[in-house]
PDB file of C-alpha atoms in Angstrom:
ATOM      1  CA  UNK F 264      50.305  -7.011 -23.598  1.00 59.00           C
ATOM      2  CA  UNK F 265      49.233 -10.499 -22.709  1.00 67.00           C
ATOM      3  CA  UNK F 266      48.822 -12.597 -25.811  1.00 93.00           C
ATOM      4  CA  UNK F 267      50.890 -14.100 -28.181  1.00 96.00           C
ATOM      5  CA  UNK F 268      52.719 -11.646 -30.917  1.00 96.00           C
ATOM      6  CA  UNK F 269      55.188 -12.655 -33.928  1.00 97.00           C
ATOM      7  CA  UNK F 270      57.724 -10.148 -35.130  1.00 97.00           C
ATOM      8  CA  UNK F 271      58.249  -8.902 -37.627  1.00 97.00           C
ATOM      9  CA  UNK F 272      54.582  -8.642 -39.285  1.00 96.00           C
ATOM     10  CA  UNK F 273      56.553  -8.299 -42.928  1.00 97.00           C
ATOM     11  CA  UNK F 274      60.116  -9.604 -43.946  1.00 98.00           C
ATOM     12  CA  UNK F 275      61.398  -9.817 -47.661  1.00 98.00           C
ATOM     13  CA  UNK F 276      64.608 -11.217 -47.498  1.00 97.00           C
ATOM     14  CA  UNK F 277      66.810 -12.336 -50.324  1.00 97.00           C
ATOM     15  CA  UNK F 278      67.845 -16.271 -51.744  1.00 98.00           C
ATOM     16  CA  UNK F 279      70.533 -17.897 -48.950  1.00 97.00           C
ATOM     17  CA  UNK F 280      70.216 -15.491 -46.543  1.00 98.00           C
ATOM     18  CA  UNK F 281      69.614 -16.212 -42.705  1.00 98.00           C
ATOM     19  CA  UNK F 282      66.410 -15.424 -41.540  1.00 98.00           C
ATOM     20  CA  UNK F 283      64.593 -15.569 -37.886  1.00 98.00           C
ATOM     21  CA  UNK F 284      60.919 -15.155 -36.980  1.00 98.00           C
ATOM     22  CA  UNK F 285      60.062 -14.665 -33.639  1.00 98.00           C
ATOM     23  CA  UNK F 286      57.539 -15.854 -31.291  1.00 98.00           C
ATOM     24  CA  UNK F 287      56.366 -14.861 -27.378  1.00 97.00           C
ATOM     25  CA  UNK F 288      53.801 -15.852 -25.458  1.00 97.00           C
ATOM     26  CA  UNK F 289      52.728 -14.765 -22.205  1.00 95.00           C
ATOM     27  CA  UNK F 290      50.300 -17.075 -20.993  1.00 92.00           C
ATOM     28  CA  UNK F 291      53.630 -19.684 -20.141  1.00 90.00           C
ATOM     29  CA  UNK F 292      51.814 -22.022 -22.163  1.00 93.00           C
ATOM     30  CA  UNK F 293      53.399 -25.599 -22.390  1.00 92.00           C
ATOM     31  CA  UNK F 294      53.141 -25.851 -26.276  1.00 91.00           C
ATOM     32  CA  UNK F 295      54.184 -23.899 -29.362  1.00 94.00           C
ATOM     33  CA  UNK F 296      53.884 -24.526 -32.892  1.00 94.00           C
ATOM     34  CA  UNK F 297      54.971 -23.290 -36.258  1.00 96.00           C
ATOM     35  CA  UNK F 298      53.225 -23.418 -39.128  1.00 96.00           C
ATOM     36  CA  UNK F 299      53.093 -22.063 -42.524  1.00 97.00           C
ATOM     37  CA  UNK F 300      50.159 -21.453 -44.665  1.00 96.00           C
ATOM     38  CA  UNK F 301      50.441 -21.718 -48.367  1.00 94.00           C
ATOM     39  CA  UNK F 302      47.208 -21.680 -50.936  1.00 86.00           C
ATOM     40  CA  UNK F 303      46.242 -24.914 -51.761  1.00 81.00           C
ATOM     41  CA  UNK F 304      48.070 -26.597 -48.794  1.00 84.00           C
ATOM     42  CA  UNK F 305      46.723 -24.778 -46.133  1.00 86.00           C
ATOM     43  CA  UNK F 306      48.629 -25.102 -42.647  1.00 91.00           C
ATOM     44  CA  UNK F 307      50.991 -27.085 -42.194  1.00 92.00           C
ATOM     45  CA  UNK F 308      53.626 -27.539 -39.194  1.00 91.00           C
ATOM     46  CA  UNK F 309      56.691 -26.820 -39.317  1.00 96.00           C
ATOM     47  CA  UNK F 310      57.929 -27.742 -35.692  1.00 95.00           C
ATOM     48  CA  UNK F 311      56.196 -28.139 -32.376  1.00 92.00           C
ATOM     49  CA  UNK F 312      57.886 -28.011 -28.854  1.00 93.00           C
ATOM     50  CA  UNK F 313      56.079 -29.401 -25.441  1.00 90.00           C
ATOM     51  CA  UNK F 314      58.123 -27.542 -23.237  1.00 92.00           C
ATOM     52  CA  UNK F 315      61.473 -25.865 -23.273  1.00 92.00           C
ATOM     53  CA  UNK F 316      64.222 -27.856 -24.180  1.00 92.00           C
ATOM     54  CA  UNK F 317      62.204 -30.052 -26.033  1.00 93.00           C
ATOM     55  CA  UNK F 318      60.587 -30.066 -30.154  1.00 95.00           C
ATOM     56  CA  UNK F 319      60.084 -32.156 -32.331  1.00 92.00           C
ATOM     57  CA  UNK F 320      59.540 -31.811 -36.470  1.00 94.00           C
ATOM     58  CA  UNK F 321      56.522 -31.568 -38.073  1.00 91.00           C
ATOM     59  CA  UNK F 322      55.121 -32.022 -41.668  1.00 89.00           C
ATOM     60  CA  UNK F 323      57.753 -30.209 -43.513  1.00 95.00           C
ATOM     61  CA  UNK F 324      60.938 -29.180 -41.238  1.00 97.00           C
ATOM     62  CA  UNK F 325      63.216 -29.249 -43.698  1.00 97.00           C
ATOM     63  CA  UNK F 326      65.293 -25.778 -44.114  1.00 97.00           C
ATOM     64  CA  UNK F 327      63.898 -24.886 -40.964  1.00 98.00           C
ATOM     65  CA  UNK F 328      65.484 -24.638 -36.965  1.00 97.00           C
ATOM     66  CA  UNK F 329      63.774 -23.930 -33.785  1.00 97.00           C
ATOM     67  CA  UNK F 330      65.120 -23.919 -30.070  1.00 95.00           C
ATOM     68  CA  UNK F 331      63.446 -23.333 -27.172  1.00 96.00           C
ATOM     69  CA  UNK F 332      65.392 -21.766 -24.584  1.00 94.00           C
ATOM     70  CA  UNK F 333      62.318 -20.373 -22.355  1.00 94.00           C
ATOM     71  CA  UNK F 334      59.183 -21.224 -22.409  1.00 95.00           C
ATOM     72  CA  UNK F 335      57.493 -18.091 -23.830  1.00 96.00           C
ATOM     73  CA  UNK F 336      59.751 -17.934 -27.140  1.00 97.00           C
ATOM     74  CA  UNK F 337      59.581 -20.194 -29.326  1.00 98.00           C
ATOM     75  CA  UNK F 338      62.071 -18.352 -32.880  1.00 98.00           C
ATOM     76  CA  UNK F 339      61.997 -19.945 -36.189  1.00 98.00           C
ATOM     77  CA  UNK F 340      65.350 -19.744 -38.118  1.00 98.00           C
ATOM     78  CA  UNK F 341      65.509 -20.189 -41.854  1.00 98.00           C
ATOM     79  CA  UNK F 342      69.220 -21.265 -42.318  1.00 95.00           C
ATOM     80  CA  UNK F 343      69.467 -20.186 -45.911  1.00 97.00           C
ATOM     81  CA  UNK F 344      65.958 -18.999 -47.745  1.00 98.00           C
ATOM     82  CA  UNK F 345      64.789 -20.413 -50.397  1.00 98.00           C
ATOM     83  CA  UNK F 346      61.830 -19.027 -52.923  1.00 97.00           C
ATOM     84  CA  UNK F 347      59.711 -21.774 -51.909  1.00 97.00           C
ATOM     85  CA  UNK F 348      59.952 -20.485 -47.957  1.00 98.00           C
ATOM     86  CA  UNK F 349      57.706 -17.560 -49.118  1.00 98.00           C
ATOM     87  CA  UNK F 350      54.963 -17.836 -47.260  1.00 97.00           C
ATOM     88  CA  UNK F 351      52.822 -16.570 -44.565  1.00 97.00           C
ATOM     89  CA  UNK F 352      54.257 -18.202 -41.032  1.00 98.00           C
ATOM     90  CA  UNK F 353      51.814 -18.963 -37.627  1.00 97.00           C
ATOM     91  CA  UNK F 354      53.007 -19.209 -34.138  1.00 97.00           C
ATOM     92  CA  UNK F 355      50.477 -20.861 -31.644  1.00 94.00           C
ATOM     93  CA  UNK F 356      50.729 -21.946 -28.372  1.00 94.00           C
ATOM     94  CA  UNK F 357      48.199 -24.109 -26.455  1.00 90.00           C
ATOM     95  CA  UNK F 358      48.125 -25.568 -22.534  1.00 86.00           C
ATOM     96  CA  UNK F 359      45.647 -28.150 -23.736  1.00 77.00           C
ATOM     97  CA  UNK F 360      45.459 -29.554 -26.873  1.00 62.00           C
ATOM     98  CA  UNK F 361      42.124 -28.532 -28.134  1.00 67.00           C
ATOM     99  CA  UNK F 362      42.671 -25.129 -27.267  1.00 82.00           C
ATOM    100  CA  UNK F 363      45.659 -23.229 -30.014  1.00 88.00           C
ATOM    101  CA  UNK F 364      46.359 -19.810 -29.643  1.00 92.00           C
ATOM    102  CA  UNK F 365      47.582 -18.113 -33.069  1.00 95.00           C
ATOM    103  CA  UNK F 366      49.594 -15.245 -33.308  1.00 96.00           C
ATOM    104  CA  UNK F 367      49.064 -12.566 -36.107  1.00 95.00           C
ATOM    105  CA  UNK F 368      51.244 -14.252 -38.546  1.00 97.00           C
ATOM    106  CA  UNK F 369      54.363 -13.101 -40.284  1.00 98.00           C
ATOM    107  CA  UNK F 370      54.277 -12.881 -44.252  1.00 97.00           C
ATOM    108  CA  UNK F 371      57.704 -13.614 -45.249  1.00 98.00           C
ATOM    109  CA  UNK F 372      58.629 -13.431 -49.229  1.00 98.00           C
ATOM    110  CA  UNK F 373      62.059 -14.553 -50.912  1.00 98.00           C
ATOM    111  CA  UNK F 374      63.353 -13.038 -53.850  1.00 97.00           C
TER     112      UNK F 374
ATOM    113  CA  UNK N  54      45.387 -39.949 -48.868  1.00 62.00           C
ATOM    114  CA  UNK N  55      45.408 -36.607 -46.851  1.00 73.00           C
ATOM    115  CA  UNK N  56      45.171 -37.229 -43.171  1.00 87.00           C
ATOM    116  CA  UNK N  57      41.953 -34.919 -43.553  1.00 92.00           C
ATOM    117  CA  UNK N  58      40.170 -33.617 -46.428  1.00 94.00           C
ATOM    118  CA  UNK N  59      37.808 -30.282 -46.899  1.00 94.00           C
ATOM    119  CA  UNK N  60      36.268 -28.800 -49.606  1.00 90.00           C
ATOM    120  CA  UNK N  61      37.900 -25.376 -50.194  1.00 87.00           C
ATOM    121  CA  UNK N  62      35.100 -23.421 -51.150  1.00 87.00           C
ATOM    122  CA  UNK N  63      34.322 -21.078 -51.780  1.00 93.00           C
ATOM    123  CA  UNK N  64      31.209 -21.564 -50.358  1.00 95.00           C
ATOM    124  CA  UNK N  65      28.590 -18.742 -51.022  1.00 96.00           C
ATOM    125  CA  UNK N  66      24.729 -18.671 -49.474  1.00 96.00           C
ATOM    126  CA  UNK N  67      22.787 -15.723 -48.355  1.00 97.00           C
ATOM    127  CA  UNK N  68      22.385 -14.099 -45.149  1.00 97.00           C
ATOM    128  CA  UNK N  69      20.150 -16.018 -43.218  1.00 97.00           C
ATOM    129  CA  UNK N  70      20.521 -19.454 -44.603  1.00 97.00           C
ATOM    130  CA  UNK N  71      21.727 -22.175 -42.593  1.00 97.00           C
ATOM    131  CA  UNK N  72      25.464 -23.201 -43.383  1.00 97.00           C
ATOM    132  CA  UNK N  73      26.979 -26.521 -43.190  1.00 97.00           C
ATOM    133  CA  UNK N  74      30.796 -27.017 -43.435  1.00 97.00           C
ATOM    134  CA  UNK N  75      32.334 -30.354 -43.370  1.00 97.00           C
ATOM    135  CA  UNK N  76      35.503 -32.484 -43.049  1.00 97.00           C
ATOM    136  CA  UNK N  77      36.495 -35.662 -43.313  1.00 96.00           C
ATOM    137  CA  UNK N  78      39.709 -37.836 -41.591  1.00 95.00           C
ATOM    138  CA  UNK N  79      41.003 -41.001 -42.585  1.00 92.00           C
ATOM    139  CA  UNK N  80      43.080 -41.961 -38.991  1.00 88.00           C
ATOM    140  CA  UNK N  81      41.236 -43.196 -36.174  1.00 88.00           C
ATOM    141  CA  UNK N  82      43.433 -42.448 -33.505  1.00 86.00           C
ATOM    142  CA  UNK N  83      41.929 -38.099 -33.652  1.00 88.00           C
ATOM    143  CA  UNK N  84      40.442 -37.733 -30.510  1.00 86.00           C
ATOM    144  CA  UNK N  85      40.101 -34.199 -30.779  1.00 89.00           C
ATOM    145  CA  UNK N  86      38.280 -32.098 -33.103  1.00 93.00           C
ATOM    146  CA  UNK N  87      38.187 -28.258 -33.705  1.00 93.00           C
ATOM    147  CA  UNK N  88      36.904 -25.862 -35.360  1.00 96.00           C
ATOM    148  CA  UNK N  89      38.811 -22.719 -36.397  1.00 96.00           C
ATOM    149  CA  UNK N  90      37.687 -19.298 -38.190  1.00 97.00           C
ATOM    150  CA  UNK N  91      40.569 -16.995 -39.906  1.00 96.00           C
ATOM    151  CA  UNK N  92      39.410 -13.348 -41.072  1.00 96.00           C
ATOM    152  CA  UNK N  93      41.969 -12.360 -44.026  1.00 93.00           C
ATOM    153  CA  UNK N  94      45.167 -11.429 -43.094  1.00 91.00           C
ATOM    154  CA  UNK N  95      44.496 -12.637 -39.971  1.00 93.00           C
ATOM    155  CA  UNK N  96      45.403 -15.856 -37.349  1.00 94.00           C
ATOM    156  CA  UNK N  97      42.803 -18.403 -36.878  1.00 95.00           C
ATOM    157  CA  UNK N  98      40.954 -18.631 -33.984  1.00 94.00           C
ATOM    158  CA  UNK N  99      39.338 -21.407 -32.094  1.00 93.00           C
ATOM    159  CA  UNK N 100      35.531 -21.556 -32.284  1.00 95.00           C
ATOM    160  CA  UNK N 101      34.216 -24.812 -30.917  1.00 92.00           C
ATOM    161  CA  UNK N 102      35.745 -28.228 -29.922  1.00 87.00           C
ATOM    162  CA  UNK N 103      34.624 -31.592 -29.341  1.00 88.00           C
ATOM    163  CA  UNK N 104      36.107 -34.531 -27.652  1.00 84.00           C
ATOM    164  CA  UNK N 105      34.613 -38.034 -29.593  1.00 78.00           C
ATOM    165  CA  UNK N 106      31.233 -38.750 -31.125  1.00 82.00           C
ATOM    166  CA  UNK N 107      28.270 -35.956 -31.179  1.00 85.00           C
ATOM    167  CA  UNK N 108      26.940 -32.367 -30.780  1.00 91.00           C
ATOM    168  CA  UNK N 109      28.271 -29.332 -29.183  1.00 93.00           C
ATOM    169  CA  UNK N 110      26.097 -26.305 -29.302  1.00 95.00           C
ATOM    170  CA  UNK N 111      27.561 -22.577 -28.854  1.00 94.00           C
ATOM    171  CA  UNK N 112      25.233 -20.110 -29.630  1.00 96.00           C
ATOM    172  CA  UNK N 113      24.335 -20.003 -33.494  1.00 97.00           C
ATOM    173  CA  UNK N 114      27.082 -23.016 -33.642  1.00 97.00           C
ATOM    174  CA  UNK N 115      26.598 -26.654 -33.568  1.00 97.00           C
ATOM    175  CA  UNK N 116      29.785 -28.949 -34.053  1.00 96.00           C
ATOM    176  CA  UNK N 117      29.385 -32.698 -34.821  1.00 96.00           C
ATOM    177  CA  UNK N 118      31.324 -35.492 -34.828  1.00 95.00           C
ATOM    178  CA  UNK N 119      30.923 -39.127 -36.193  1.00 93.00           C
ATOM    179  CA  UNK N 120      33.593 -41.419 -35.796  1.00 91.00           C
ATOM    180  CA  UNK N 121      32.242 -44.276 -36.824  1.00 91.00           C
ATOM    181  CA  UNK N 122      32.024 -42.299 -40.496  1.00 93.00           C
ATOM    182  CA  UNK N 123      35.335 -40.387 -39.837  1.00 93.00           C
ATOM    183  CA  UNK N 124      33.671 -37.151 -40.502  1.00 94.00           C
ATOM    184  CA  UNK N 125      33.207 -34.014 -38.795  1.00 96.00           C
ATOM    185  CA  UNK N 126      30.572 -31.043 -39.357  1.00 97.00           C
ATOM    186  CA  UNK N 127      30.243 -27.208 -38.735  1.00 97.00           C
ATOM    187  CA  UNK N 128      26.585 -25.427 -39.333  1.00 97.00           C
ATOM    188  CA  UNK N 129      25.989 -21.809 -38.808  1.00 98.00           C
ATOM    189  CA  UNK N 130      22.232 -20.956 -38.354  1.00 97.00           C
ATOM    190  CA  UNK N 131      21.240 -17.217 -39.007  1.00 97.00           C
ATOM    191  CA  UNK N 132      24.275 -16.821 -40.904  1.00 97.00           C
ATOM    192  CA  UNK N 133      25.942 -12.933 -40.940  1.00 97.00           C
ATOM    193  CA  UNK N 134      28.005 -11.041 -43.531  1.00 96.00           C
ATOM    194  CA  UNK N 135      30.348 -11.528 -40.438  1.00 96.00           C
ATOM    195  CA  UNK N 136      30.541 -15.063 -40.264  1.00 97.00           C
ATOM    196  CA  UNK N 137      31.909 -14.236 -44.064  1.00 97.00           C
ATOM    197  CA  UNK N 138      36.037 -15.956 -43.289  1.00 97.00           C
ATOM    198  CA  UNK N 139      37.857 -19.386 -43.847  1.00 96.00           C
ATOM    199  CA  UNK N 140      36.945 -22.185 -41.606  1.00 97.00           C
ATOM    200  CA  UNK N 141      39.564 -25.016 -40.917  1.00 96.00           C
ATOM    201  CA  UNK N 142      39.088 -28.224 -39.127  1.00 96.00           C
ATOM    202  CA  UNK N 143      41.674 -29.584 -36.818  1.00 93.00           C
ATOM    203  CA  UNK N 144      41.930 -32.949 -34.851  1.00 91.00           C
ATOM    204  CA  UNK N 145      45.039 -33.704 -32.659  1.00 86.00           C
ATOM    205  CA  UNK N 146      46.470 -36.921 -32.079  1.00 76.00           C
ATOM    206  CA  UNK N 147      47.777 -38.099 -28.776  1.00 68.00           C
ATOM    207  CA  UNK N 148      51.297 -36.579 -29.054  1.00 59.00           C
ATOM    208  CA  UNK N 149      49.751 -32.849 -29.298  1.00 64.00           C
ATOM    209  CA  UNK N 150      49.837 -32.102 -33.234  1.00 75.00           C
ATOM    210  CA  UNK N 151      47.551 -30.625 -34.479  1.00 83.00           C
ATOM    211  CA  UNK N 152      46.378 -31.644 -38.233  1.00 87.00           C
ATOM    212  CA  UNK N 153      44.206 -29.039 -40.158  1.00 91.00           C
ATOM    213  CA  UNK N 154      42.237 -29.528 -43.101  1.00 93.00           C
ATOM    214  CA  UNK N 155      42.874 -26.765 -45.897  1.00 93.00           C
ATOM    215  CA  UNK N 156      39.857 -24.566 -45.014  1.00 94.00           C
ATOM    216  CA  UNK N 157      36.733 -23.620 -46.491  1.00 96.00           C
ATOM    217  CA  UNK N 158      36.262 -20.191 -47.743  1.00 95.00           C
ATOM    218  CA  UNK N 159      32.707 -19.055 -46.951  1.00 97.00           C
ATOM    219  CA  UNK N 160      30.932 -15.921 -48.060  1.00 97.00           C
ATOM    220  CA  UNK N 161      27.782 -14.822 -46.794  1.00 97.00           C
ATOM    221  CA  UNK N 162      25.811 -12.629 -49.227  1.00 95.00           C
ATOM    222  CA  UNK N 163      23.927  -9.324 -47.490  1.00 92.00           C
TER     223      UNK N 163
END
């Protein structure tokens, strides 16, 4: 399906553990984002990347690793979750800047 | 002070009524400004754009921009039970982030 999905939908995953979220696009978009949405904070990025090979941090990277490989995934690694990771997570990819695709989100909690 | 600021609502009016959403930025260098709508439990979705200073109509719609003020406005004529979701703002500098403001949850009352 053309479009741009995020597995899984749902993850609960316990303190320290390793966690990856994943992101495709098919459009072979330039840019992807990450970003988390939290109440009170609303989105916030995470990481961005302008083409493969290439990203840069965001608001709040910390705890957080991307890579690139191909252009149409763009995964999101926790390296060891933490309780304040919980949070719902949005990929997005764009050609242009004014024009961000979002993905379904994934709603990750830490226990 | 946040990059951008916007009211979070909620914001409640009834069906019908005109609705006016607004944000404001503190950092001159935006160029870009969006609009985005997210239904619960879902991924926002762009509505309108606007590239500098004034109006963009799209249907019921109307995006504005006023740089010289640093603020940014969304109204919704004839407003639906299905224009009932949480609108964010965005503006994008010119290394391609995107900023959003923290959304305004709007209901419109049937």
């Amino acid at each position: 399906d053309a479009g741009i999905t995020q597995s899984p939908r749902y993850k609960i995953t316990e303190t320290g553990r390793q966690v990856t979220l994943m992101c495709h696009q098919t459009w072979s978009h330039s840019y992807m984002f990450w970003y988390r949405q939290d109440l009170g904070h609303g989105l916030r990025l995470i990481y961005y990347s302008a083409a493969a090979d290439i990203t840069d941090k965001g608001e709040v990277p910390d705890g957080y690793v991307v890579s690139r490989s191909k252009t149409e995934n763009f995964p999101l690694t926790l390296e060891s979750a933490t309780r304040s990771q919980t949070s719902v997570y949005f990929c997005a990819s764009s050609e242009i800047k004014r024009k961000a695709f979002f993905g379904q989100g994934t709603r990750l909690t830490v226990v | 002070q946040k990059e951008v600021e916007q009211d979070p609502g909620p914001l409640s009016v009834p069906e019908g009524a005109i609705v006016s959403l607004n944000c404001t930025y503190s950092n001159s260098a935006f160029q870009y400004f969006m609009w985005y709508r997210q239904y619960s439990r879902k991924g926002p979705e762009l509505l309108m754009y606007t590239y500098s200073s004034g109006n963009k109509e799209d249907g019921r719609f109307t995006a504005q921009v006023d740089k010289s003020s640093k603020y940014i406005s969304l109204f919704i004529r004839d407003s639906q039970p299905s224009d009932s979701a949480t609108y964010l703002c965005a503006m994008t500098y010119r290394d391609d982030k995107i900023i959003f403001g923290k959304g305004t949850r709007l209901h419109i009352l049937p």
